[in-house]
Amino acid sequence: MGFKISFYTIAAVAVMSALSMPASVVANQSDCASSYDAKTDYFPDKVQVKYNSGFEITYKNNAKYISNKISGETYVLHQCGTPVPDDAKATPANSLQVGDWTKVMAVPATKVALDSAPASAIIEKLNAQDSVAASYKFFAVTSACMQKELADLPRVEQTYGTPSARRRRSNSMGNSLVRRVSYDLSKDDLQWTFTTYGMSDPRSVAVNPESATDMLGKAEWIKFVAAFYNKEADAEKLFDQIESRYNSIKKSAPKTEKTVGMARYNKVANGTIVSWTIDQPQQWLVQGIADAGMKAHSGDTATYSDVNDFYKAVSGWDVLIDTSIEPLPHGGATIPQWENISNGYKFGSDKTVESLPFFKASAIYRSDLISSYQNATDYNEHLQVQPDDLLDDLVKIAKADSGANDTKWYRNLPNKVSVNWVSSSDCKN
């Protein structure tokens, strides 16, 4: 007996087979999934962490698992429209646990609050400004267009736990009470706040490029923030461009014997200079200085009550990066100008001062060339995630014989380079 298979039978089998197969996702979605299949990879666009950035990320079907080694937090991000993974155990919102929180969130981000300058810079680079719906009431940025955007948005408050909501933490000194802090996101139906530190708040995300241990590791925080937007493909392209340019600039760096040091004068509100301190740069800046063909001063942080002792300690420096603040008589502080620096370090016609290499070469800088009228500096914003531009500044400083005046972030004080004050009116796009 013969057996025939019609064309219609074959077609029906093909359709049924296709329906039984997991859906194909060709790119990370910008909205919620309309259906769920446990076998589908919902994040075909992935990022890889290549440097010492301070975070790790892994993917599994409809979820991303991000470990922030700096804040001690874990974020489980699941594609919205799909279920929370079985292994995602969020720390309860009312937990008394201090640190090591696990936070479960649906992505992509569509409505967030800002309290992190680096996160603000990254969001701009990802062209995701429309997701910003609020900011912390004391948050300030240098970006002109972000200033303009934030001006018309709500400001959120921080809430503090009552004494009964405090948590106990054990340390070598015994138990101590720690007050809970969180952001009040209830009024505007916000998803979470991008912040700068770990919090016992289930709806906060710590962004920490300033604590990466190498220069390109700082730029990888673009990948971290992008994961919350499903914009991994964009992040990889941005990072590759930064990495390529960084390495190109590094190859062009001169091989000098210049030593770079960081210091500050310590002034109280009545104008009295009480001491001078040598600070140590973070590890990423040490690397950046080396990649620019210079070397960072090494040694412990030290404070001097006698200026001559301070001069002796910095006598081998070719470049001085100043980190002082200029206190105001009635509270607060402002950015020092060359007159403040000269007074603060007691620069004059003294032969000892004139013999200091950095003084003779007009190589005294501050990282506040781009600043806002709210005393925000771009050092805490775009500089933290654009190490290629930072290296370019350092190379210009290394090559200069009488102070570099064409840098992006480092302002030359002896040459009286003016601060580039930025306001929302400077937004052109």
Short mmCIF file of N, CA and C in Angstrom, two decimals, residues 188-338:
data_model
loop_
_atom_site.label_atom_id
_atom_site.label_comp_id
_atom_site.label_asym_id
_atom_site.label_seq_id
_atom_site.Cartn_x
_atom_site.Cartn_y
_atom_site.Cartn_z
N ASP A 188 7.19 59.86 41.25
CA ASP A 188 7.29 59.95 39.80
C ASP A 188 7.43 58.60 39.11
N ASP A 189 7.17 57.52 39.85
CA ASP A 189 7.19 56.18 39.29
C ASP A 189 8.51 55.90 38.58
N LEU A 190 9.61 56.19 39.27
CA LEU A 190 10.94 56.01 38.70
C LEU A 190 11.44 54.59 38.94
N GLN A 191 12.30 54.11 38.02
CA GLN A 191 12.80 52.74 38.14
C GLN A 191 13.89 52.62 39.20
N TRP A 192 14.92 53.48 39.09
CA TRP A 192 16.02 53.46 40.04
C TRP A 192 16.81 54.75 39.91
N THR A 193 17.77 54.93 40.84
CA THR A 193 18.68 56.08 40.80
C THR A 193 20.09 55.60 40.51
N PHE A 194 20.74 56.20 39.53
CA PHE A 194 22.17 55.99 39.34
C PHE A 194 22.89 56.89 40.34
N THR A 195 23.69 56.29 41.22
CA THR A 195 24.36 57.03 42.27
C THR A 195 25.85 56.70 42.25
N THR A 196 26.59 57.12 43.28
CA THR A 196 28.03 56.93 43.27
C THR A 196 28.52 55.99 44.36
N TYR A 197 27.62 55.47 45.17
CA TYR A 197 28.07 54.61 46.26
C TYR A 197 27.01 53.55 46.55
N GLY A 198 27.47 52.45 47.15
CA GLY A 198 26.56 51.38 47.50
C GLY A 198 25.61 51.80 48.61
N MET A 199 24.35 51.44 48.47
CA MET A 199 23.35 51.83 49.44
C MET A 199 22.43 50.67 49.77
N SER A 200 21.90 50.69 50.97
CA SER A 200 20.88 49.71 51.35
C SER A 200 19.54 50.18 50.82
N ASP A 201 19.48 50.26 49.52
CA ASP A 201 18.32 50.77 48.79
C ASP A 201 18.13 49.86 47.58
N PRO A 202 17.03 49.14 47.51
CA PRO A 202 16.86 48.19 46.40
C PRO A 202 16.73 48.84 45.03
N ARG A 203 16.59 50.17 45.00
CA ARG A 203 16.40 50.87 43.73
C ARG A 203 17.48 51.92 43.50
N SER A 204 18.71 51.55 43.83
CA SER A 204 19.85 52.41 43.53
C SER A 204 20.93 51.57 42.86
N VAL A 205 21.69 52.22 41.96
CA VAL A 205 22.75 51.55 41.20
C VAL A 205 24.02 52.39 41.32
N ALA A 206 25.09 51.81 41.85
CA ALA A 206 26.35 52.52 42.04
C ALA A 206 27.20 52.45 40.78
N VAL A 207 27.65 53.63 40.32
CA VAL A 207 28.50 53.74 39.12
C VAL A 207 29.85 54.29 39.58
N ASN A 208 30.94 53.52 39.41
CA ASN A 208 32.20 53.84 40.08
C ASN A 208 33.45 53.84 39.20
N PRO A 209 33.46 54.56 38.08
CA PRO A 209 34.68 54.58 37.27
C PRO A 209 35.86 55.24 37.98
N GLU A 210 35.57 56.10 38.95
CA GLU A 210 36.65 56.77 39.67
C GLU A 210 37.48 55.79 40.50
N SER A 211 36.95 54.59 40.74
CA SER A 211 37.65 53.60 41.54
C SER A 211 38.23 52.46 40.71
N ALA A 212 38.14 52.54 39.39
CA ALA A 212 38.83 51.57 38.55
C ALA A 212 40.33 51.70 38.78
N THR A 213 41.07 50.62 38.59
CA THR A 213 42.50 50.68 38.89
C THR A 213 43.37 50.97 37.68
N ASP A 214 42.79 51.02 36.48
CA ASP A 214 43.59 51.46 35.34
C ASP A 214 42.75 52.35 34.42
N MET A 215 43.43 53.03 33.52
CA MET A 215 42.80 54.07 32.71
C MET A 215 41.66 53.54 31.84
N LEU A 216 41.92 52.51 31.05
CA LEU A 216 40.88 51.99 30.17
C LEU A 216 39.79 51.27 30.95
N GLY A 217 40.10 50.82 32.15
CA GLY A 217 39.07 50.25 33.01
C GLY A 217 38.00 51.26 33.36
N LYS A 218 38.39 52.55 33.41
CA LYS A 218 37.42 53.60 33.68
C LYS A 218 36.39 53.68 32.55
N ALA A 219 36.88 53.60 31.31
CA ALA A 219 35.97 53.70 30.16
C ALA A 219 35.03 52.51 30.08
N GLU A 220 35.42 51.38 30.68
CA GLU A 220 34.53 50.21 30.61
C GLU A 220 33.24 50.40 31.39
N TRP A 221 33.18 51.43 32.23
CA TRP A 221 31.91 51.69 32.92
C TRP A 221 30.83 52.16 31.95
N ILE A 222 31.23 52.53 30.74
CA ILE A 222 30.23 52.76 29.68
C ILE A 222 29.47 51.47 29.43
N LYS A 223 30.18 50.35 29.45
CA LYS A 223 29.54 49.04 29.26
C LYS A 223 28.61 48.72 30.43
N PHE A 224 29.04 49.08 31.64
CA PHE A 224 28.22 48.82 32.84
C PHE A 224 26.87 49.52 32.72
N VAL A 225 26.89 50.83 32.46
CA VAL A 225 25.64 51.58 32.36
C VAL A 225 24.83 51.11 31.16
N ALA A 226 25.50 50.81 30.05
CA ALA A 226 24.80 50.38 28.84
C ALA A 226 23.99 49.11 29.08
N ALA A 227 24.46 48.24 29.97
CA ALA A 227 23.74 47.00 30.25
C ALA A 227 22.35 47.27 30.81
N PHE A 228 22.17 48.39 31.50
CA PHE A 228 20.87 48.75 32.06
C PHE A 228 19.93 49.30 30.98
N TYR A 229 20.48 49.59 29.81
CA TYR A 229 19.69 50.13 28.69
C TYR A 229 19.58 49.15 27.53
N ASN A 230 20.19 47.97 27.66
CA ASN A 230 20.26 47.02 26.55
C ASN A 230 21.03 47.62 25.36
N LYS A 231 21.97 48.50 25.66
CA LYS A 231 22.74 49.17 24.61
C LYS A 231 24.18 48.65 24.55
N GLU A 232 24.35 47.37 24.76
CA GLU A 232 25.70 46.80 24.74
C GLU A 232 26.42 47.02 23.41
N ALA A 233 25.70 46.91 22.31
CA ALA A 233 26.34 47.08 21.00
C ALA A 233 26.91 48.48 20.86
N ASP A 234 26.16 49.48 21.30
CA ASP A 234 26.65 50.86 21.26
C ASP A 234 27.86 51.04 22.18
N ALA A 235 27.80 50.42 23.35
CA ALA A 235 28.88 50.55 24.31
C ALA A 235 30.18 49.96 23.77
N GLU A 236 30.09 48.81 23.13
CA GLU A 236 31.29 48.18 22.57
C GLU A 236 31.93 49.08 21.52
N LYS A 237 31.13 49.70 20.67
CA LYS A 237 31.66 50.59 19.63
C LYS A 237 32.34 51.81 20.27
N LEU A 238 31.68 52.41 21.27
CA LEU A 238 32.25 53.56 21.95
C LEU A 238 33.57 53.20 22.62
N PHE A 239 33.58 52.06 23.31
CA PHE A 239 34.79 51.65 24.01
C PHE A 239 35.92 51.36 23.04
N ASP A 240 35.62 50.66 21.96
CA ASP A 240 36.66 50.35 20.97
C ASP A 240 37.29 51.62 20.42
N GLN A 241 36.49 52.65 20.20
CA GLN A 241 37.02 53.92 19.70
C GLN A 241 37.95 54.57 20.74
N ILE A 242 37.51 54.55 22.01
CA ILE A 242 38.33 55.12 23.08
C ILE A 242 39.63 54.35 23.24
N GLU A 243 39.53 53.02 23.23
CA GLU A 243 40.71 52.16 23.39
C GLU A 243 41.71 52.39 22.26
N SER A 244 41.21 52.44 21.03
CA SER A 244 42.09 52.64 19.87
C SER A 244 42.80 53.99 19.95
N ARG A 245 42.06 55.04 20.28
CA ARG A 245 42.66 56.37 20.35
C ARG A 245 43.64 56.45 21.52
N TYR A 246 43.30 55.84 22.65
CA TYR A 246 44.20 55.84 23.81
C TYR A 246 45.55 55.23 23.43
N ASN A 247 45.50 54.07 22.81
CA ASN A 247 46.75 53.39 22.44
C ASN A 247 47.55 54.17 21.41
N SER A 248 46.84 54.87 20.52
CA SER A 248 47.52 55.69 19.52
C SER A 248 48.24 56.87 20.20
N ILE A 249 47.56 57.52 21.14
CA ILE A 249 48.17 58.64 21.86
C ILE A 249 49.35 58.16 22.69
N LYS A 250 49.21 57.00 23.29
CA LYS A 250 50.28 56.44 24.11
C LYS A 250 51.55 56.24 23.28
N LYS A 251 51.40 55.79 22.04
CA LYS A 251 52.56 55.58 21.18
C LYS A 251 53.27 56.89 20.84
N SER A 252 52.53 57.99 20.85
CA SER A 252 53.12 59.28 20.50
C SER A 252 53.72 60.00 21.69
N ALA A 253 53.58 59.43 22.89
CA ALA A 253 54.04 60.11 24.10
C ALA A 253 55.56 60.20 24.14
N PRO A 254 56.11 61.33 24.62
CA PRO A 254 57.56 61.46 24.74
C PRO A 254 58.07 60.64 25.93
N LYS A 255 59.31 60.29 25.91
CA LYS A 255 59.92 59.61 27.04
C LYS A 255 60.72 60.64 27.84
N THR A 256 60.08 61.21 28.83
CA THR A 256 60.71 62.27 29.62
C THR A 256 61.08 61.71 31.00
N GLU A 257 61.80 62.52 31.73
CA GLU A 257 62.13 62.18 33.12
C GLU A 257 61.31 63.03 34.08
N LYS A 258 60.24 63.64 33.57
CA LYS A 258 59.46 64.55 34.40
C LYS A 258 58.72 63.80 35.50
N THR A 259 58.73 64.39 36.69
CA THR A 259 58.00 63.84 37.83
C THR A 259 56.78 64.70 38.10
N VAL A 260 55.65 64.05 38.27
CA VAL A 260 54.39 64.74 38.53
C VAL A 260 53.97 64.48 39.97
N GLY A 261 53.64 65.53 40.69
CA GLY A 261 53.18 65.39 42.07
C GLY A 261 51.88 66.13 42.30
N MET A 262 51.16 65.73 43.33
CA MET A 262 49.90 66.37 43.70
C MET A 262 50.02 66.95 45.10
N ALA A 263 49.57 68.19 45.26
CA ALA A 263 49.68 68.84 46.57
C ALA A 263 48.56 69.85 46.75
N ARG A 264 48.44 70.32 47.98
CA ARG A 264 47.43 71.34 48.30
C ARG A 264 47.89 72.16 49.50
N TYR A 265 47.48 73.39 49.52
CA TYR A 265 47.65 74.20 50.72
C TYR A 265 46.35 74.10 51.51
N ASN A 266 46.45 74.19 52.80
CA ASN A 266 45.28 74.03 53.67
C ASN A 266 44.99 75.37 54.35
N LYS A 267 43.89 75.98 53.92
CA LYS A 267 43.51 77.31 54.41
C LYS A 267 42.19 77.21 55.17
N VAL A 268 42.10 77.89 56.29
CA VAL A 268 40.86 77.94 57.06
C VAL A 268 40.06 79.15 56.62
N ALA A 269 38.82 79.25 57.09
CA ALA A 269 37.88 80.26 56.60
C ALA A 269 38.36 81.69 56.82
N ASN A 270 39.18 81.93 57.85
CA ASN A 270 39.64 83.31 58.11
C ASN A 270 40.82 83.70 57.22
N GLY A 271 41.23 82.78 56.32
CA GLY A 271 42.29 83.09 55.37
C GLY A 271 43.67 82.64 55.78
N THR A 272 43.80 82.04 56.94
CA THR A 272 45.11 81.59 57.43
C THR A 272 45.53 80.28 56.77
N ILE A 273 46.76 80.24 56.26
CA ILE A 273 47.32 79.00 55.72
C ILE A 273 47.91 78.23 56.89
N VAL A 274 47.41 77.03 57.16
CA VAL A 274 47.86 76.29 58.34
C VAL A 274 48.86 75.18 58.02
N SER A 275 48.85 74.68 56.77
CA SER A 275 49.77 73.60 56.44
C SER A 275 49.75 73.34 54.94
N TRP A 276 50.63 72.43 54.50
CA TRP A 276 50.73 72.04 53.10
C TRP A 276 50.79 70.51 53.05
N THR A 277 50.05 69.91 52.13
CA THR A 277 49.95 68.45 52.09
C THR A 277 50.33 67.91 50.72
N ILE A 278 51.12 66.84 50.71
CA ILE A 278 51.41 66.09 49.49
C ILE A 278 50.44 64.92 49.44
N ASP A 279 49.67 64.85 48.36
CA ASP A 279 48.71 63.76 48.16
C ASP A 279 49.27 62.74 47.18
N GLN A 280 48.67 61.55 47.19
CA GLN A 280 49.08 60.50 46.27
C GLN A 280 47.99 60.26 45.24
N PRO A 281 48.34 60.23 43.96
CA PRO A 281 47.33 59.99 42.92
C PRO A 281 46.80 58.58 42.99
N GLN A 282 45.56 58.41 42.50
CA GLN A 282 44.99 57.07 42.42
C GLN A 282 45.76 56.25 41.39
N GLN A 283 45.60 54.93 41.48
CA GLN A 283 46.40 54.03 40.65
C GLN A 283 46.19 54.28 39.17
N TRP A 284 44.94 54.59 38.76
CA TRP A 284 44.69 54.82 37.34
C TRP A 284 45.43 56.06 36.84
N LEU A 285 45.55 57.08 37.68
CA LEU A 285 46.26 58.28 37.26
C LEU A 285 47.77 58.03 37.22
N VAL A 286 48.26 57.22 38.13
CA VAL A 286 49.68 56.83 38.07
C VAL A 286 49.98 56.17 36.73
N GLN A 287 49.07 55.28 36.31
CA GLN A 287 49.25 54.62 35.02
C GLN A 287 49.18 55.62 33.87
N GLY A 288 48.21 56.54 33.92
CA GLY A 288 48.07 57.54 32.88
C GLY A 288 49.31 58.43 32.76
N ILE A 289 49.86 58.82 33.90
CA ILE A 289 51.08 59.64 33.91
C ILE A 289 52.23 58.87 33.26
N ALA A 290 52.34 57.57 33.58
CA ALA A 290 53.39 56.74 32.98
C ALA A 290 53.17 56.57 31.49
N ASP A 291 51.93 56.37 31.07
CA ASP A 291 51.64 56.22 29.63
C ASP A 291 51.91 57.51 28.86
N ALA A 292 51.93 58.66 29.57
CA ALA A 292 52.24 59.93 28.94
C ALA A 292 53.75 60.20 28.91
N GLY A 293 54.54 59.25 29.39
CA GLY A 293 55.99 59.39 29.37
C GLY A 293 56.58 60.08 30.57
N MET A 294 55.79 60.18 31.66
CA MET A 294 56.29 60.80 32.89
C MET A 294 56.21 59.79 34.02
N LYS A 295 56.50 60.22 35.22
CA LYS A 295 56.37 59.34 36.38
C LYS A 295 55.72 60.10 37.52
N ALA A 296 54.92 59.40 38.30
CA ALA A 296 54.24 60.02 39.43
C ALA A 296 55.12 59.97 40.66
N HIS A 297 55.07 61.05 41.44
CA HIS A 297 55.77 61.06 42.73
C HIS A 297 55.26 59.89 43.58
N SER A 298 56.16 59.17 44.17
CA SER A 298 55.77 58.04 45.02
C SER A 298 56.15 58.35 46.46
N GLY A 299 55.36 57.82 47.36
CA GLY A 299 55.60 58.05 48.78
C GLY A 299 54.28 58.18 49.51
N ASP A 300 54.37 58.30 50.79
CA ASP A 300 53.16 58.42 51.60
C ASP A 300 52.62 59.85 51.57
N THR A 301 51.34 59.97 51.85
CA THR A 301 50.76 61.30 52.04
C THR A 301 51.43 61.95 53.24
N ALA A 302 51.80 63.21 53.10
CA ALA A 302 52.51 63.91 54.19
C ALA A 302 52.03 65.34 54.28
N THR A 303 51.96 65.86 55.50
CA THR A 303 51.55 67.24 55.75
C THR A 303 52.66 67.97 56.48
N TYR A 304 52.90 69.21 56.05
CA TYR A 304 54.00 70.02 56.60
C TYR A 304 53.45 71.32 57.17
N SER A 305 53.92 71.67 58.35
CA SER A 305 53.51 72.94 58.96
C SER A 305 54.48 74.06 58.60
N ASP A 306 55.67 73.71 58.09
CA ASP A 306 56.66 74.70 57.67
C ASP A 306 56.78 74.65 56.15
N VAL A 307 56.58 75.78 55.47
CA VAL A 307 56.58 75.80 54.02
C VAL A 307 57.93 75.41 53.44
N ASN A 308 59.02 75.70 54.15
CA ASN A 308 60.34 75.34 53.66
C ASN A 308 60.54 73.83 53.65
N ASP A 309 59.95 73.16 54.62
CA ASP A 309 59.99 71.69 54.61
C ASP A 309 59.18 71.15 53.43
N PHE A 310 58.09 71.84 53.14
CA PHE A 310 57.29 71.44 51.98
C PHE A 310 58.07 71.65 50.69
N TYR A 311 58.73 72.80 50.55
CA TYR A 311 59.55 73.05 49.35
C TYR A 311 60.60 71.97 49.16
N LYS A 312 61.22 71.57 50.23
CA LYS A 312 62.26 70.54 50.15
C LYS A 312 61.68 69.22 49.66
N ALA A 313 60.46 68.89 50.14
CA ALA A 313 59.83 67.62 49.76
C ALA A 313 59.42 67.59 48.30
N VAL A 314 59.12 68.77 47.70
CA VAL A 314 58.65 68.81 46.31
C VAL A 314 59.72 69.34 45.36
N SER A 315 60.95 69.42 45.83
CA SER A 315 62.02 70.03 45.04
C SER A 315 62.36 69.26 43.77
N GLY A 316 61.96 68.00 43.69
CA GLY A 316 62.24 67.21 42.50
C GLY A 316 61.08 67.12 41.52
N TRP A 317 60.01 67.87 41.77
CA TRP A 317 58.83 67.79 40.91
C TRP A 317 58.97 68.73 39.70
N ASP A 318 58.62 68.19 38.55
CA ASP A 318 58.59 69.00 37.32
C ASP A 318 57.20 69.53 37.03
N VAL A 319 56.19 68.86 37.57
CA VAL A 319 54.79 69.25 37.36
C VAL A 319 54.08 69.16 38.70
N LEU A 320 53.34 70.21 39.05
CA LEU A 320 52.52 70.21 40.26
C LEU A 320 51.06 70.26 39.86
N ILE A 321 50.29 69.28 40.31
CA ILE A 321 48.84 69.29 40.15
C ILE A 321 48.23 69.70 41.48
N ASP A 322 47.61 70.85 41.51
CA ASP A 322 47.06 71.39 42.75
C ASP A 322 45.66 70.83 43.01
N THR A 323 45.41 70.48 44.27
CA THR A 323 44.09 69.95 44.66
C THR A 323 43.47 70.79 45.79
N SER A 324 43.94 72.02 45.95
CA SER A 324 43.46 72.87 47.04
C SER A 324 42.02 73.32 46.80
N ILE A 325 41.37 73.73 47.88
CA ILE A 325 40.09 74.43 47.78
C ILE A 325 40.26 75.79 48.44
N GLU A 326 39.52 76.76 47.97
CA GLU A 326 39.62 78.12 48.50
C GLU A 326 38.37 78.40 49.34
N PRO A 327 38.48 78.31 50.68
CA PRO A 327 37.29 78.49 51.52
C PRO A 327 36.78 79.92 51.48
N LEU A 328 35.46 80.05 51.56
CA LEU A 328 34.83 81.37 51.61
C LEU A 328 34.58 81.77 53.06
N PRO A 329 34.62 83.06 53.38
CA PRO A 329 34.49 83.49 54.78
C PRO A 329 33.21 83.03 55.46
N HIS A 330 32.11 82.91 54.71
CA HIS A 330 30.83 82.57 55.33
C HIS A 330 30.37 81.15 54.96
N GLY A 331 31.33 80.29 54.67
CA GLY A 331 31.01 78.91 54.37
C GLY A 331 31.12 78.60 52.90
N GLY A 332 31.35 77.33 52.59
CA GLY A 332 31.50 76.91 51.21
C GLY A 332 32.92 77.16 50.70
N ALA A 333 33.11 76.96 49.43
CA ALA A 333 34.45 77.13 48.84
C ALA A 333 34.30 77.51 47.38
N THR A 334 35.37 78.01 46.81
CA THR A 334 35.38 78.37 45.41
C THR A 334 36.65 77.85 44.76
N ILE A 335 36.77 78.01 43.45
CA ILE A 335 37.92 77.52 42.70
C ILE A 335 39.07 78.52 42.83
N PRO A 336 40.25 78.07 43.23
CA PRO A 336 41.39 78.98 43.35
C PRO A 336 41.86 79.52 42.01
N GLN A 337 42.27 80.77 41.99
CA GLN A 337 42.91 81.38 40.84
C GLN A 337 44.41 81.50 41.13
N TRP A 338 45.19 82.02 40.16
CA TRP A 338 46.63 82.07 40.33
C TRP A 338 47.02 82.90 41.56
#
